[in-house]
Coordinates of C-alpha atoms and ligand atoms in Angstrom, one line a residue:
M159 CA -19.1 -1.7 17.5
D160 CA -16.9 1.1 16.3
A161 CA -13.6 0.9 14.4
S162 CA -11.3 1.0 17.5
Q163 CA -13.3 -1.7 19.2
L164 CA -13.2 -3.9 16.1
K165 CA -9.4 -3.5 15.7
Q166 CA -8.9 -4.4 19.4
Q167 CA -11.3 -7.3 19.3
Y168 CA -9.6 -8.7 16.2
V169 CA -6.1 -8.5 17.6
N170 CA -7.2 -9.9 21.0
F171 CA -9.0 -12.8 19.3
F172 CA -5.8 -13.8 17.4
V173 CA -3.4 -13.1 20.2
D174 CA -5.6 -15.5 22.3
R175 CA -5.0 -18.1 19.7
G176 CA -1.2 -17.8 19.8
H177 CA -0.5 -15.0 17.4
L178 CA 1.9 -12.2 18.0
E179 CA 0.9 -8.7 17.1
I180 CA 3.4 -7.0 14.8
P181 CA 3.6 -3.2 14.3
S182 CA 2.1 -1.8 11.1
A183 CA 4.6 -1.0 8.3
S184 CA 5.0 2.5 6.9
L185 CA 2.7 3.3 3.9
I186 CA 5.7 3.7 1.6
P187 CA 7.4 0.4 1.0
E188 CA 11.0 0.1 2.2
N189 CA 12.5 -2.5 0.0
D190 CA 10.2 -2.6 -3.0
S191 CA 10.5 0.0 -5.7
T192 CA 8.0 -1.7 -8.0
T193 CA 5.1 -0.2 -6.3
L194 CA 4.5 3.2 -4.6
F195 CA 2.4 2.2 -1.6
I196 CA 1.7 -0.7 0.7
S197 CA -1.6 -2.1 -0.6
A198 CA -2.2 -5.1 1.7
G199 CA -1.0 -6.3 5.1
M200 CA 0.9 -9.1 3.5
H201 CA 3.1 -6.7 1.5
S202 CA 5.8 -6.3 4.0
L203 CA 5.6 -10.0 4.9
V204 CA 6.5 -11.3 1.4
P205 CA 10.0 -12.4 2.3
F206 CA 8.6 -14.4 5.1
L207 CA 5.8 -15.9 3.1
L208 CA 8.6 -16.9 0.7
G209 CA 10.3 -18.9 3.5
Q210 CA 12.5 -16.5 5.4
K211 CA 12.1 -17.0 9.2
H212 CA 10.0 -14.3 10.9
P213 CA 11.5 -13.2 14.3
S214 CA 8.0 -13.0 15.8
G215 CA 7.1 -16.6 15.1
T216 CA 4.7 -18.5 12.8
R217 CA 1.5 -16.9 13.8
L218 CA 1.1 -13.1 13.3
V219 CA -1.6 -10.5 13.5
D220 CA -1.7 -6.7 12.7
V221 CA -3.6 -3.7 11.6
Q222 CA -2.1 -2.2 8.4
P223 CA -2.9 1.1 6.7
C224 CA -3.1 0.6 3.0
I225 CA -3.3 2.7 -0.2
R226 CA -4.7 1.1 -3.4
T227 CA -4.2 3.5 -6.3
S228 CA -5.8 0.8 -8.5
D229 CA -9.1 1.5 -6.6
I230 CA -9.1 5.3 -7.2
D231 CA -11.6 5.0 -10.0
E232 CA -13.9 3.0 -7.8
V233 CA -14.0 5.7 -5.2
G234 CA -17.5 7.3 -5.1
D235 CA -19.2 3.9 -4.4
A236 CA -20.1 3.0 -0.9
F237 CA -17.2 0.7 0.0
H238 CA -14.0 1.3 -2.0
H239 CA -11.5 3.7 -0.5
T240 CA -8.1 4.9 -1.7
F241 CA -6.7 4.6 1.9
F242 CA -8.2 2.0 4.3
E243 CA -7.1 -0.1 7.2
M244 CA -6.7 -3.9 6.9
L245 CA -6.7 -6.4 9.7
G246 CA -4.6 -9.5 8.9
N247 CA -3.7 -12.8 10.5
W248 CA -1.0 -15.0 9.2
S249 CA 0.2 -18.6 9.4
L250 CA 3.8 -19.0 8.3
G251 CA 3.9 -22.7 7.7
D252 CA 1.8 -23.2 10.8
Y253 CA -2.0 -23.8 10.6
F254 CA -3.8 -24.1 7.3
K255 CA -7.3 -24.1 5.9
K256 CA -9.2 -25.8 8.7
E257 CA -8.0 -23.5 11.5
S258 CA -8.0 -20.4 9.3
I259 CA -11.5 -20.8 8.1
S260 CA -12.8 -21.9 11.6
Y261 CA -11.1 -18.8 13.2
S262 CA -12.7 -16.5 10.6
F263 CA -16.2 -18.1 11.2
E264 CA -15.8 -17.9 15.0
F265 CA -14.7 -14.3 14.9
L266 CA -17.5 -13.2 12.6
T267 CA -20.3 -15.1 14.4
R268 CA -19.2 -15.3 18.0
I269 CA -17.3 -12.1 18.6
L270 CA -18.9 -9.8 15.9
K271 CA -22.3 -11.6 16.3
I272 CA -22.9 -11.7 12.6
N273 CA -25.9 -14.0 11.8
P274 CA -24.3 -17.1 10.1
N275 CA -27.3 -17.2 7.8
H276 CA -26.1 -14.0 6.2
I277 CA -22.7 -15.3 5.3
H278 CA -21.8 -16.2 1.7
V279 CA -18.4 -17.5 0.6
T280 CA -16.6 -18.0 -2.6
C281 CA -14.0 -20.8 -3.4
F282 CA -11.7 -21.6 -6.3
T283 CA -13.4 -23.6 -9.0
G284 CA -10.3 -25.3 -10.3
D285 CA -8.6 -25.3 -13.8
T286 CA -5.8 -27.0 -15.6
D287 CA -3.2 -25.5 -13.1
A288 CA -4.8 -26.6 -9.9
P289 CA -7.8 -28.5 -8.7
K290 CA -11.1 -27.2 -7.3
D291 CA -10.7 -26.2 -3.7
D292 CA -13.2 -28.7 -2.3
Q293 CA -11.3 -28.7 1.0
S294 CA -12.2 -25.1 1.8
A295 CA -15.8 -25.7 0.8
Q296 CA -16.1 -28.7 3.0
I297 CA -14.8 -26.9 5.9
W298 CA -17.4 -24.1 5.4
Q299 CA -20.1 -26.7 5.1
K300 CA -19.1 -28.4 8.3
L301 CA -19.3 -25.0 10.0
G302 CA -22.9 -24.7 8.8
I303 CA -22.7 -22.8 5.5
P304 CA -25.0 -24.6 3.1
S305 CA -23.9 -25.3 -0.4
N306 CA -26.2 -22.7 -2.0
R307 CA -24.2 -20.0 -0.1
I308 CA -20.8 -21.4 -1.2
H309 CA -20.0 -20.1 -4.7
F310 CA -17.2 -21.5 -6.9
L311 CA -15.3 -18.9 -9.1
P312 CA -12.3 -19.0 -11.3
K313 CA -8.7 -17.6 -10.9
A314 CA -9.8 -14.0 -11.6
N315 CA -11.7 -14.0 -8.4
N316 CA -10.4 -16.7 -6.1
W317 CA -6.6 -17.1 -6.7
W318 CA -3.6 -15.2 -5.4
G319 CA -0.1 -14.9 -6.7
P320 CA 2.7 -15.5 -7.2
A321 CA 4.1 -12.1 -6.3
G322 CA 6.6 -12.3 -9.2
A323 CA 6.8 -14.7 -12.1
T324 CA 7.4 -17.7 -9.9
G325 CA 6.9 -18.6 -6.2
P326 CA 4.1 -19.3 -3.7
C327 CA 0.5 -18.9 -4.8
G328 CA -2.8 -20.6 -4.3
P329 CA -6.6 -20.4 -4.0
D330 CA -8.4 -18.1 -1.6
T331 CA -11.8 -18.1 0.0
E332 CA -13.6 -14.7 0.2
I333 CA -16.3 -13.9 2.8
F334 CA -19.2 -11.8 1.9
I335 CA -22.1 -10.5 4.1
D336 CA -25.6 -10.2 2.7
T337 CA -26.7 -6.7 3.8
Q338 CA -30.2 -7.2 2.6
P339 CA -31.2 -10.7 3.7
Q340 CA -34.9 -9.8 3.8
L341 CA -34.8 -10.1 0.0
S342 CA -36.0 -13.6 -0.8
S343 CA -33.9 -14.3 -4.0
V344 CA -30.2 -15.1 -3.6
D345 CA -28.6 -14.2 -7.1
F346 CA -25.2 -13.8 -5.5
V347 CA -22.8 -11.6 -7.5
A348 CA -19.2 -11.4 -6.1
G349 CA -18.2 -7.7 -5.8
C350 CA -21.6 -6.6 -6.6
R351 CA -21.5 -2.8 -7.0
Q352 CA -25.1 -2.4 -5.7
G353 CA -23.6 -3.3 -2.4
R354 CA -26.0 -6.1 -1.3
Y355 CA -23.1 -8.5 -0.9
V356 CA -20.1 -6.9 0.7
E357 CA -16.8 -8.6 0.7
V358 CA -15.3 -8.2 4.1
W359 CA -12.5 -10.8 4.5
N360 CA -10.2 -12.8 2.2
N361 CA -8.2 -15.9 3.3
V362 CA -5.5 -16.8 0.9
F363 CA -4.1 -20.3 1.0
M364 CA -0.5 -20.4 -0.4
Q365 CA -0.2 -24.1 -1.1
F366 CA 1.5 -24.2 -4.4
N367 CA 4.9 -23.1 -5.8
K368 CA 4.7 -21.9 -9.4
T369 CA 7.9 -23.1 -11.1
S370 CA 9.7 -21.5 -14.0
Q371 CA 8.2 -24.2 -16.2
A372 CA 4.8 -22.8 -15.1
T373 CA 3.8 -26.0 -13.3
F374 CA 2.2 -25.8 -9.8
K375 CA 3.9 -28.0 -7.2
L376 CA 2.5 -28.6 -3.7
L377 CA 4.4 -26.7 -1.0
K378 CA 5.5 -28.8 2.0
K379 CA 4.8 -25.9 4.3
P380 CA 1.9 -23.8 3.0
N381 CA 1.1 -20.4 4.4
V382 CA -2.1 -18.5 5.2
D383 CA -2.5 -14.8 4.5
T384 CA -5.7 -13.0 5.3
G385 CA -7.1 -9.5 5.0
M386 CA -10.2 -7.9 6.5
G387 CA -11.3 -4.3 5.7
V388 CA -12.0 -2.2 8.8
E389 CA -14.3 0.3 7.1
R390 CA -16.5 -2.2 5.4
T391 CA -16.8 -4.4 8.4
V392 CA -17.8 -1.6 10.7
A393 CA -20.5 -0.5 8.3
V394 CA -21.9 -4.0 8.1
L395 CA -21.8 -4.4 11.9
N396 CA -23.9 -1.2 12.3
G397 CA -26.4 -2.2 9.7
F398 CA -25.3 0.4 7.0
T399 CA -25.0 -0.4 3.4
D400 CA -22.7 2.7 3.0
D401 CA -19.3 2.9 4.7
Y402 CA -19.6 6.7 4.9
L403 CA -22.4 6.5 7.4
T404 CA -20.1 5.1 10.0
D405 CA -18.3 6.9 12.8
I406 CA -15.1 6.5 10.8
W407 CA -16.3 8.9 8.2
Q408 CA -19.0 11.0 9.8
P409 CA -16.7 13.7 11.3
I410 CA -15.0 14.1 7.9
I411 CA -18.4 14.2 6.0
K412 CA -19.7 16.8 8.6
S413 CA -16.6 19.0 7.9
I414 CA -17.4 18.8 4.2
E415 CA -21.0 19.6 4.6
T416 CA -20.1 22.7 6.7
A417 CA -17.4 23.9 4.3
T418 CA -19.5 23.4 1.2
K419 CA -23.0 24.1 2.6
T420 CA -24.3 20.9 1.2
S421 CA -25.9 17.8 2.7
Y422 CA -24.9 14.2 2.3
Q423 CA -28.6 13.4 2.3
D424 CA -28.9 15.3 -1.1
E425 CA -28.3 12.6 -3.7
S426 CA -26.5 14.8 -6.2
A427 CA -23.9 15.8 -3.5
Q428 CA -23.3 12.3 -2.3
I429 CA -20.6 11.2 -4.8
P430 CA -18.5 14.4 -4.7
I431 CA -18.7 14.4 -0.9
R432 CA -17.5 10.8 -0.8
I433 CA -14.6 11.5 -3.2
I434 CA -13.5 14.6 -1.2
A435 CA -13.6 12.7 2.1
D436 CA -11.7 9.7 0.7
H437 CA -9.1 11.8 -1.2
I438 CA -8.2 14.1 1.7
R439 CA -8.0 11.3 4.2
A440 CA -5.6 9.5 1.9
A441 CA -3.7 12.7 1.1
V442 CA -3.3 13.4 4.9
F443 CA -1.8 9.9 5.3
I444 CA 0.6 10.2 2.3
L445 CA 1.7 13.7 3.6
S446 CA 2.3 12.3 7.0
E447 CA 5.1 10.2 5.5
G448 CA 6.9 13.3 4.4
V449 CA 5.9 13.0 0.7
E450 CA 5.1 16.3 -1.0
P451 CA 2.9 16.9 -4.0
S452 CA 5.0 16.7 -7.1
N453 CA 5.1 15.3 -10.7
K454 CA 6.8 12.1 -9.7
E455 CA 5.7 8.8 -8.2
A456 CA 4.0 9.0 -4.7
G457 CA 4.1 12.8 -5.0
Y458 CA 2.0 12.6 -8.2
V459 CA -0.6 10.4 -6.6
L460 CA -0.9 12.9 -3.8
R461 CA -1.2 15.8 -6.3
R462 CA -3.9 14.0 -8.2
L463 CA -5.8 13.3 -5.0
I464 CA -5.7 17.0 -3.9
R465 CA -6.5 18.4 -7.4
R466 CA -9.4 16.0 -7.9
T467 CA -10.8 17.2 -4.5
V468 CA -10.6 20.8 -5.6
R469 CA -12.5 19.9 -8.9
Q470 CA -15.1 18.0 -6.9
A471 CA -15.5 21.0 -4.5
K472 CA -16.1 23.2 -7.5
L473 CA -18.8 20.9 -8.7
L474 CA -20.5 21.4 -5.3
G475 CA -20.3 25.1 -6.0
V476 CA -17.4 25.9 -3.6
N477 CA -14.8 28.5 -4.5
I478 CA -13.0 28.8 -1.2
N479 CA -10.2 26.5 0.0
I480 CA -11.5 23.4 1.7
C481 CA -8.6 20.8 1.7
K482 CA -7.1 22.2 4.9
L483 CA -10.5 22.2 6.7
V484 CA -11.3 18.7 5.7
G485 CA -7.7 17.6 6.5
L486 CA -8.1 19.0 10.0
S487 CA -11.1 16.8 10.6
V488 CA -8.9 13.7 9.9
L489 CA -6.1 15.0 12.0
D490 CA -8.4 15.9 14.9
N491 CA -9.9 12.4 14.9
Q492 CA -8.2 11.2 18.1
A493 CA -9.9 7.8 18.3
N494 CA -9.4 6.6 14.8
Y495 CA -6.2 8.4 13.6
A496 CA -4.3 10.9 15.7
G497 CA -4.1 8.7 18.8
I498 CA -3.0 5.7 16.7
Y499 CA -0.6 7.0 14.1
P500 CA 1.9 9.4 15.7
Q501 CA 3.2 10.7 12.4
L502 CA -0.1 12.6 12.0
A503 CA 0.3 14.8 15.0
K504 CA 4.1 15.1 14.5
N505 CA 3.6 16.4 10.9
K506 CA 0.4 18.3 11.4
K507 CA 1.6 21.7 10.3
F508 CA 3.4 20.3 7.2
I509 CA 0.3 18.4 6.2
L510 CA -2.1 21.3 6.6
D511 CA 0.3 23.8 4.9
S512 CA 1.0 21.4 2.0
L513 CA -2.8 20.8 1.5
D514 CA -3.4 24.5 1.3
L515 CA -0.4 25.3 -0.9
E516 CA -1.4 22.6 -3.4
E517 CA -5.0 23.8 -3.5
N518 CA -3.9 27.4 -4.0
K519 CA -1.7 26.3 -6.9
F520 CA -4.5 24.5 -8.6
R521 CA -7.1 27.1 -8.0
R522 CA -5.1 29.7 -9.8
T523 CA -5.4 27.7 -13.0
L524 CA -8.6 25.7 -12.5
D525 CA -11.1 28.0 -14.2
K526 CA -8.9 28.7 -17.1
G527 CA -8.1 25.0 -17.6
L528 CA -11.8 24.1 -17.5
R529 CA -12.6 26.8 -20.1
Q530 CA -9.8 25.5 -22.3
I531 CA -11.0 21.9 -22.0
A532 CA -14.6 23.0 -22.8
K533 CA -13.3 24.7 -25.9
L534 CA -11.4 21.7 -27.1
I535 CA -14.5 19.5 -26.6
K536 CA -16.6 21.9 -28.5
A537 CA -14.0 21.9 -31.3
G538 CA -13.9 18.1 -31.3
N539 CA -10.2 18.3 -30.6
L540 CA -9.7 16.8 -27.1
T541 CA -6.9 14.3 -27.9
G542 CA -4.0 12.8 -26.0
I543 CA -1.8 15.5 -27.3
T544 CA -4.0 18.5 -26.4
A545 CA -4.7 16.8 -23.1
S546 CA -1.0 16.8 -22.4
S547 CA -0.7 20.5 -23.1
I548 CA -3.7 21.0 -20.6
Y549 CA -1.6 19.1 -18.1
Q550 CA 1.5 21.2 -18.8
S551 CA -0.3 24.6 -18.8
F552 CA -2.9 24.1 -16.1
G553 CA -1.8 21.2 -14.1
F554 CA -4.9 19.1 -14.8
P555 CA -4.2 15.4 -14.1
L556 CA -5.3 13.0 -16.8
E557 CA -8.3 11.7 -14.9
I558 CA -9.8 15.1 -14.4
I559 CA -9.6 15.7 -18.1
Q560 CA -11.2 12.3 -18.7
E561 CA -14.0 13.1 -16.3
E562 CA -14.7 16.5 -18.0
A563 CA -15.0 14.6 -21.3
K564 CA -17.4 12.1 -19.8
K565 CA -19.6 14.8 -18.3
A566 CA -19.8 16.4 -21.7
N567 CA -20.7 13.0 -23.3
Y568 CA -17.5 13.4 -25.4
L569 CA -16.1 10.1 -26.7
L570 CA -12.3 10.0 -26.3
K571 CA -10.4 8.0 -28.9
S572 CA -9.1 4.6 -27.9
D573 CA -5.5 5.7 -28.2
F574 CA -6.1 8.8 -25.9
V575 CA -4.1 7.6 -23.0
K576 CA -1.3 6.2 -25.1
K577 CA -1.0 9.5 -27.0
F578 CA -1.1 11.4 -23.7
D579 CA 1.7 9.3 -22.3
K580 CA 3.9 9.7 -25.4
S581 CA 3.4 13.4 -25.5
M582 CA 4.3 13.6 -21.8
Q583 CA 7.4 11.6 -22.2
E584 CA 8.8 14.4 -24.2
H585 CA 8.5 16.8 -21.4
K586 CA 8.3 15.1 -18.0
Q587 CA 9.5 12.3 -15.9
L588 CA 5.9 11.5 -15.0
S589 CA 5.4 9.1 -17.9
K590 CA 8.3 7.0 -16.7
T591 CA 6.4 6.3 -13.6
L592 CA 3.3 5.7 -15.6
S593 CA 4.9 3.2 -18.0
A594 CA 6.7 1.4 -15.2
G595 CA 3.2 0.5 -14.0
K596 CA 4.0 1.8 -10.6
F597 CA 0.5 3.4 -10.2
K598 CA -0.9 -0.2 -10.0
S599 CA -0.8 -1.9 -6.7
G600 CA 1.6 -4.7 -6.8
L601 CA 4.4 -6.6 -5.2
A602 CA 8.1 -7.0 -5.8
D603 CA 9.4 -10.5 -6.3
N604 CA 12.7 -10.0 -4.3
S605 CA 14.7 -10.8 -7.4
E606 CA 18.4 -11.5 -7.2
I607 CA 19.4 -8.0 -8.2
I608 CA 17.2 -6.4 -5.7
T609 CA 18.7 -8.7 -3.0
K610 CA 22.2 -7.7 -4.1
Y611 CA 21.5 -4.0 -3.9
H612 CA 19.8 -4.4 -0.6
T613 CA 22.8 -6.0 1.0
A614 CA 24.9 -3.3 -0.7
T615 CA 23.0 -0.6 1.2
H616 CA 24.4 -2.0 4.4
L617 CA 27.9 -1.8 3.0
F618 CA 27.4 1.8 1.9
H619 CA 26.0 2.6 5.3
S620 CA 29.1 1.2 6.9
A621 CA 31.6 2.8 4.5
L622 CA 29.9 6.2 4.9
R623 CA 30.3 6.0 8.7
Q624 CA 34.0 5.1 8.3
V625 CA 34.8 7.9 5.9
L626 CA 32.5 10.7 7.2
G627 CA 31.9 9.8 10.9
D628 CA 29.3 8.3 13.2
H629 CA 26.8 11.1 12.7
I630 CA 25.8 9.3 9.5
H631 CA 22.4 7.7 9.7
Q632 CA 20.5 6.1 6.9
A633 CA 17.5 8.4 6.0
G634 CA 15.9 6.2 3.3
S635 CA 16.7 3.9 0.5
N636 CA 15.2 3.0 -2.8
I637 CA 16.1 0.1 -5.0
T638 CA 15.3 -0.6 -8.7
Q639 CA 16.6 -3.3 -11.0
D640 CA 19.0 -0.7 -12.3
R641 CA 20.5 1.1 -9.3
L642 CA 20.4 1.8 -5.6
R643 CA 19.7 5.1 -4.0
F644 CA 20.8 5.8 -0.4
D645 CA 19.9 8.8 1.6
F646 CA 21.8 9.7 4.7
T647 CA 22.3 12.6 7.2
H648 CA 25.3 14.7 6.4
P649 CA 25.5 18.5 6.2
D650 CA 28.1 18.9 3.4
Q651 CA 28.6 17.8 -0.2
L652 CA 31.1 14.9 -0.4
T653 CA 34.5 15.6 -2.0
K654 CA 35.7 13.5 -5.0
D655 CA 38.2 11.9 -2.6
Q656 CA 35.6 10.9 -0.1
I657 CA 33.5 9.3 -2.9
V658 CA 36.4 7.4 -4.2
Q659 CA 37.2 6.2 -0.7
I660 CA 33.6 5.1 0.1
E661 CA 33.5 3.2 -3.3
E662 CA 36.8 1.4 -2.5
I663 CA 35.7 0.4 0.9
V664 CA 32.5 -1.2 -0.4
N665 CA 34.4 -3.0 -3.1
Q666 CA 37.0 -4.3 -0.6
Y667 CA 34.1 -5.7 1.5
V668 CA 33.0 -7.5 -1.7
D669 CA 36.5 -8.8 -2.4
K670 CA 36.8 -10.0 1.2
K671 CA 34.0 -12.5 0.7
L672 CA 32.3 -11.7 4.0
P673 CA 29.5 -13.9 5.3
V674 CA 26.1 -12.3 5.9
S675 CA 24.4 -13.8 8.9
R676 CA 21.0 -13.4 10.5
Q677 CA 20.3 -13.5 14.3
E678 CA 17.1 -13.0 16.2
M679 CA 17.2 -10.7 19.2
V680 CA 15.0 -8.7 21.5
Y681 CA 14.9 -5.2 20.2
Q682 CA 16.8 -3.6 23.2
Q683 CA 19.4 -6.4 23.2
A684 CA 20.0 -5.7 19.6
I685 CA 20.5 -2.0 20.1
D686 CA 22.7 -2.6 23.1
S687 CA 24.9 -5.0 21.1
G688 CA 25.5 -2.1 18.6
A689 CA 23.0 -2.9 15.9
L690 CA 21.9 0.2 13.9
A691 CA 18.2 0.8 13.7
F692 CA 16.9 2.8 10.8
F693 CA 13.5 3.9 12.1
A694 CA 13.0 5.0 15.7
G695 CA 10.4 3.0 17.6
K696 CA 8.7 1.1 14.9
Y697 CA 10.0 -2.4 15.5
P698 CA 8.5 -5.5 17.0
D699 CA 9.7 -6.9 20.3
T700 CA 11.9 -9.4 18.6
V701 CA 13.9 -8.4 15.5
S702 CA 16.2 -9.8 12.9
V703 CA 19.7 -8.5 13.0
Y704 CA 22.0 -8.8 9.9
T705 CA 25.7 -9.0 10.5
I706 CA 28.2 -8.7 7.8
G707 CA 31.7 -10.2 8.5
K708 CA 32.7 -11.7 11.9
L709 CA 30.1 -11.8 14.5
D710 CA 32.4 -10.4 17.2
N711 CA 34.0 -7.7 14.9
P712 CA 31.6 -7.0 12.1
V713 CA 31.8 -4.5 9.4
S714 CA 28.1 -3.9 9.6
K715 CA 25.3 -4.9 12.0
E716 CA 21.8 -3.7 11.3
I717 CA 18.2 -4.4 12.4
C718 CA 16.5 -5.2 9.1
T719 CA 14.0 -7.5 7.4
G720 CA 16.1 -8.3 4.3
P721 CA 16.3 -9.7 1.7
H722 CA 20.1 -10.4 1.8
V723 CA 22.7 -12.4 -0.1
A724 CA 24.6 -15.0 1.8
N725 CA 28.1 -13.6 1.1
T726 CA 29.3 -10.1 0.0
A727 CA 31.0 -11.8 -2.9
D728 CA 27.6 -12.5 -4.4
I729 CA 27.1 -8.8 -4.9
G730 CA 30.0 -8.0 -7.2
H731 CA 31.6 -4.7 -7.6
I732 CA 29.7 -1.4 -7.4
D733 CA 30.2 2.1 -8.8
I734 CA 28.9 5.3 -7.3
L735 CA 27.1 7.2 -10.0
K736 CA 26.4 10.5 -8.4
Q737 CA 25.5 12.5 -5.3
E738 CA 22.6 14.9 -4.6
S739 CA 21.4 17.1 -1.9
V740 CA 17.9 16.2 -0.6
G741 CA 16.9 19.1 1.6
S742 CA 18.4 20.3 4.8
G743 CA 21.1 18.1 6.2
K744 CA 20.5 15.2 4.0
R745 CA 22.5 13.8 1.0
R746 CA 21.7 11.1 -1.5
L747 CA 24.1 8.6 -3.4
Y748 CA 23.2 6.6 -6.5
A749 CA 25.2 3.4 -7.2
K750 CA 25.1 0.7 -9.7
L751 CA 26.4 -2.8 -10.1
R752 CA 29.5 -2.9 -12.4
N753 CA 28.8 -4.9 -15.5
Ligands
ATP180 P1 -13.0 -5.9 -3.9 O1 -13.2 -7.0 -4.9 O2 -14.2 -5.5 -3.2 O3 -12.3 -4.7 -4.5 P2 -10.6 -7.2 -3.2 O4 -10.9 -8.5 -3.6 O5 -9.8 -6.3 -4.0 O6 -12.0 -6.4 -2.9 P3 -8.6 -8.0 -1.2 O7 -7.5 -7.7 -2.0 O8 -9.0 -9.4 -1.0 O9 -9.9 -7.2 -1.7 O10 -8.5 -7.3 0.2 C1 -8.9 -7.9 1.5 C2 -10.0 -7.0 2.1 O11 -9.7 -5.7 2.2 C3 -11.3 -7.1 1.4 O12 -12.1 -8.2 1.7 C4 -12.0 -5.8 1.8 O13 -12.6 -6.0 3.1 C5 -10.8 -4.9 2.0 N1 -10.6 -3.9 0.9 C6 -10.0 -4.2 -0.3 N2 -10.0 -3.1 -1.1 C7 -10.6 -2.1 -0.4 C8 -10.9 -0.8 -0.7 N3 -10.5 -0.2 -1.8 N4 -11.5 0.0 0.3 C9 -11.8 -0.6 1.5 N5 -11.6 -1.9 1.8 C10 -11.0 -2.6 0.9
MG181 MG1 -10.3 -4.7 -5.2

């Protein structure tokens, strides 16, 4: 079974069991500035897992592309990727453990025909916060998994959440496949790096609410959130203990073998080839979202992926550009990527040109930088501070410098990263992103401030259209605890007067204490009724429409997933801080809640 068959079978299986398929979300989170990328299918469903009603119902299924920057260090092994596709099914207060585990078991054994004797599962062992998850274990046993293949583990392995400091959380049960069942001993190790037991699926049971007193209260309507990795599952189904041997990766691997004149069979080439394949596939997807390599946020992750690829290619002895060639093998993969994600074909030229440009930039300084690092290592002087100057002069991301040290068996001091950060702080914005912890995968907690700012973006959208005209369309937004940022289409700089007017309109809306209401509508009906849609063609059949003011004569009506305040008075007054130009035909406003 190949990847596209697996995805289709998965969606069909859950649709047959009353789930509605929802479209995948963009890789870049819309309403969450605490993290740079979507790292799990549940990410964009957080508001609904927290109790908001989902317009598509209580049973959902999807295929979600994910990026886990926290796994970049693992890349090189057989089954961790920076970018991967996650299959997910959800129950929003609908079914719970029994159905969830039974569905998983049935899908694995009946549809995928995995031998039930090769399945191992883990369950939560219990602690002072919450009891042992005997229920899940008993359900597994009833399905025929004997107790010696049910392993109990602590919170670190078998617990999820809450997303913020408080909120829904609970135990999970992870499903592993034994890829070497011929070995007689069991000695199960969860997440075993040798790859005998591969975790393919995780079912999270959100049954508790963590309160501000740090107690765990049972939820009346618990949710189920699951995630299954496409790459790993396809590998297991085809009898491989290495994801890179599957059809998903082989065209990419072949392009690297050709470009570098190496062979994946050659053990010394294997890890660099995996890293190159992984990093370029992830880079192609990040670029397809319109992100460019830079020293900030998502752009910096992209830069690191491309530069690390160039370094790995050099280790394979290659001195010609390869990123574009490998990128092409991802873009030309119709069955797995190009045919499914239209943003790839649409941005093909931008993606390939950007890969090449970034590679050229780094190649210009690569050799000099490597020589400089070697010198510092020889002199025993590779510190956070000298590493920061290597970054500034030669564009070497931190982990490449760390890798060079490791290769030379040079022990970096324990404060190396801290010193590097501090030294960077004096020069670049980059460290801000680092210290905000945004390179970790995580979730926003929909705090009160974020909710206020989010509703405020709708007010700005409306005020901008009033003052500047109906050609104004939202082109993006980004919210932090400190401010909102709003991008929109408009060719000219705004005058001082216009800015004052926009600010006044927004604050009048706040003074008018307008109600914010939510309705569910069929997408086309919503558009016909005058609701604004931010993305073209990325919505499910039924959508939530947020109306501000009177339903028959609103000041704003938008298709959106929230979160929102109940009344504009809850927002409070707002000041516009500044405006900027963001490329052709687009402008950006920054605004802040008045203290
Ligand atoms: P691991 O312990 O192997 O890193 P995880 O516990 O971090 O996995 P989850 O967060 O439970 O994984 O994600 C759900 C599923 O997504 C996993 O069961 C796995 O199939 C897949 N998955 C997670 N991380 C990766 C990755 N970096 N590359 C490929 N697939 C992944
Ligand atoms: Mg992990």
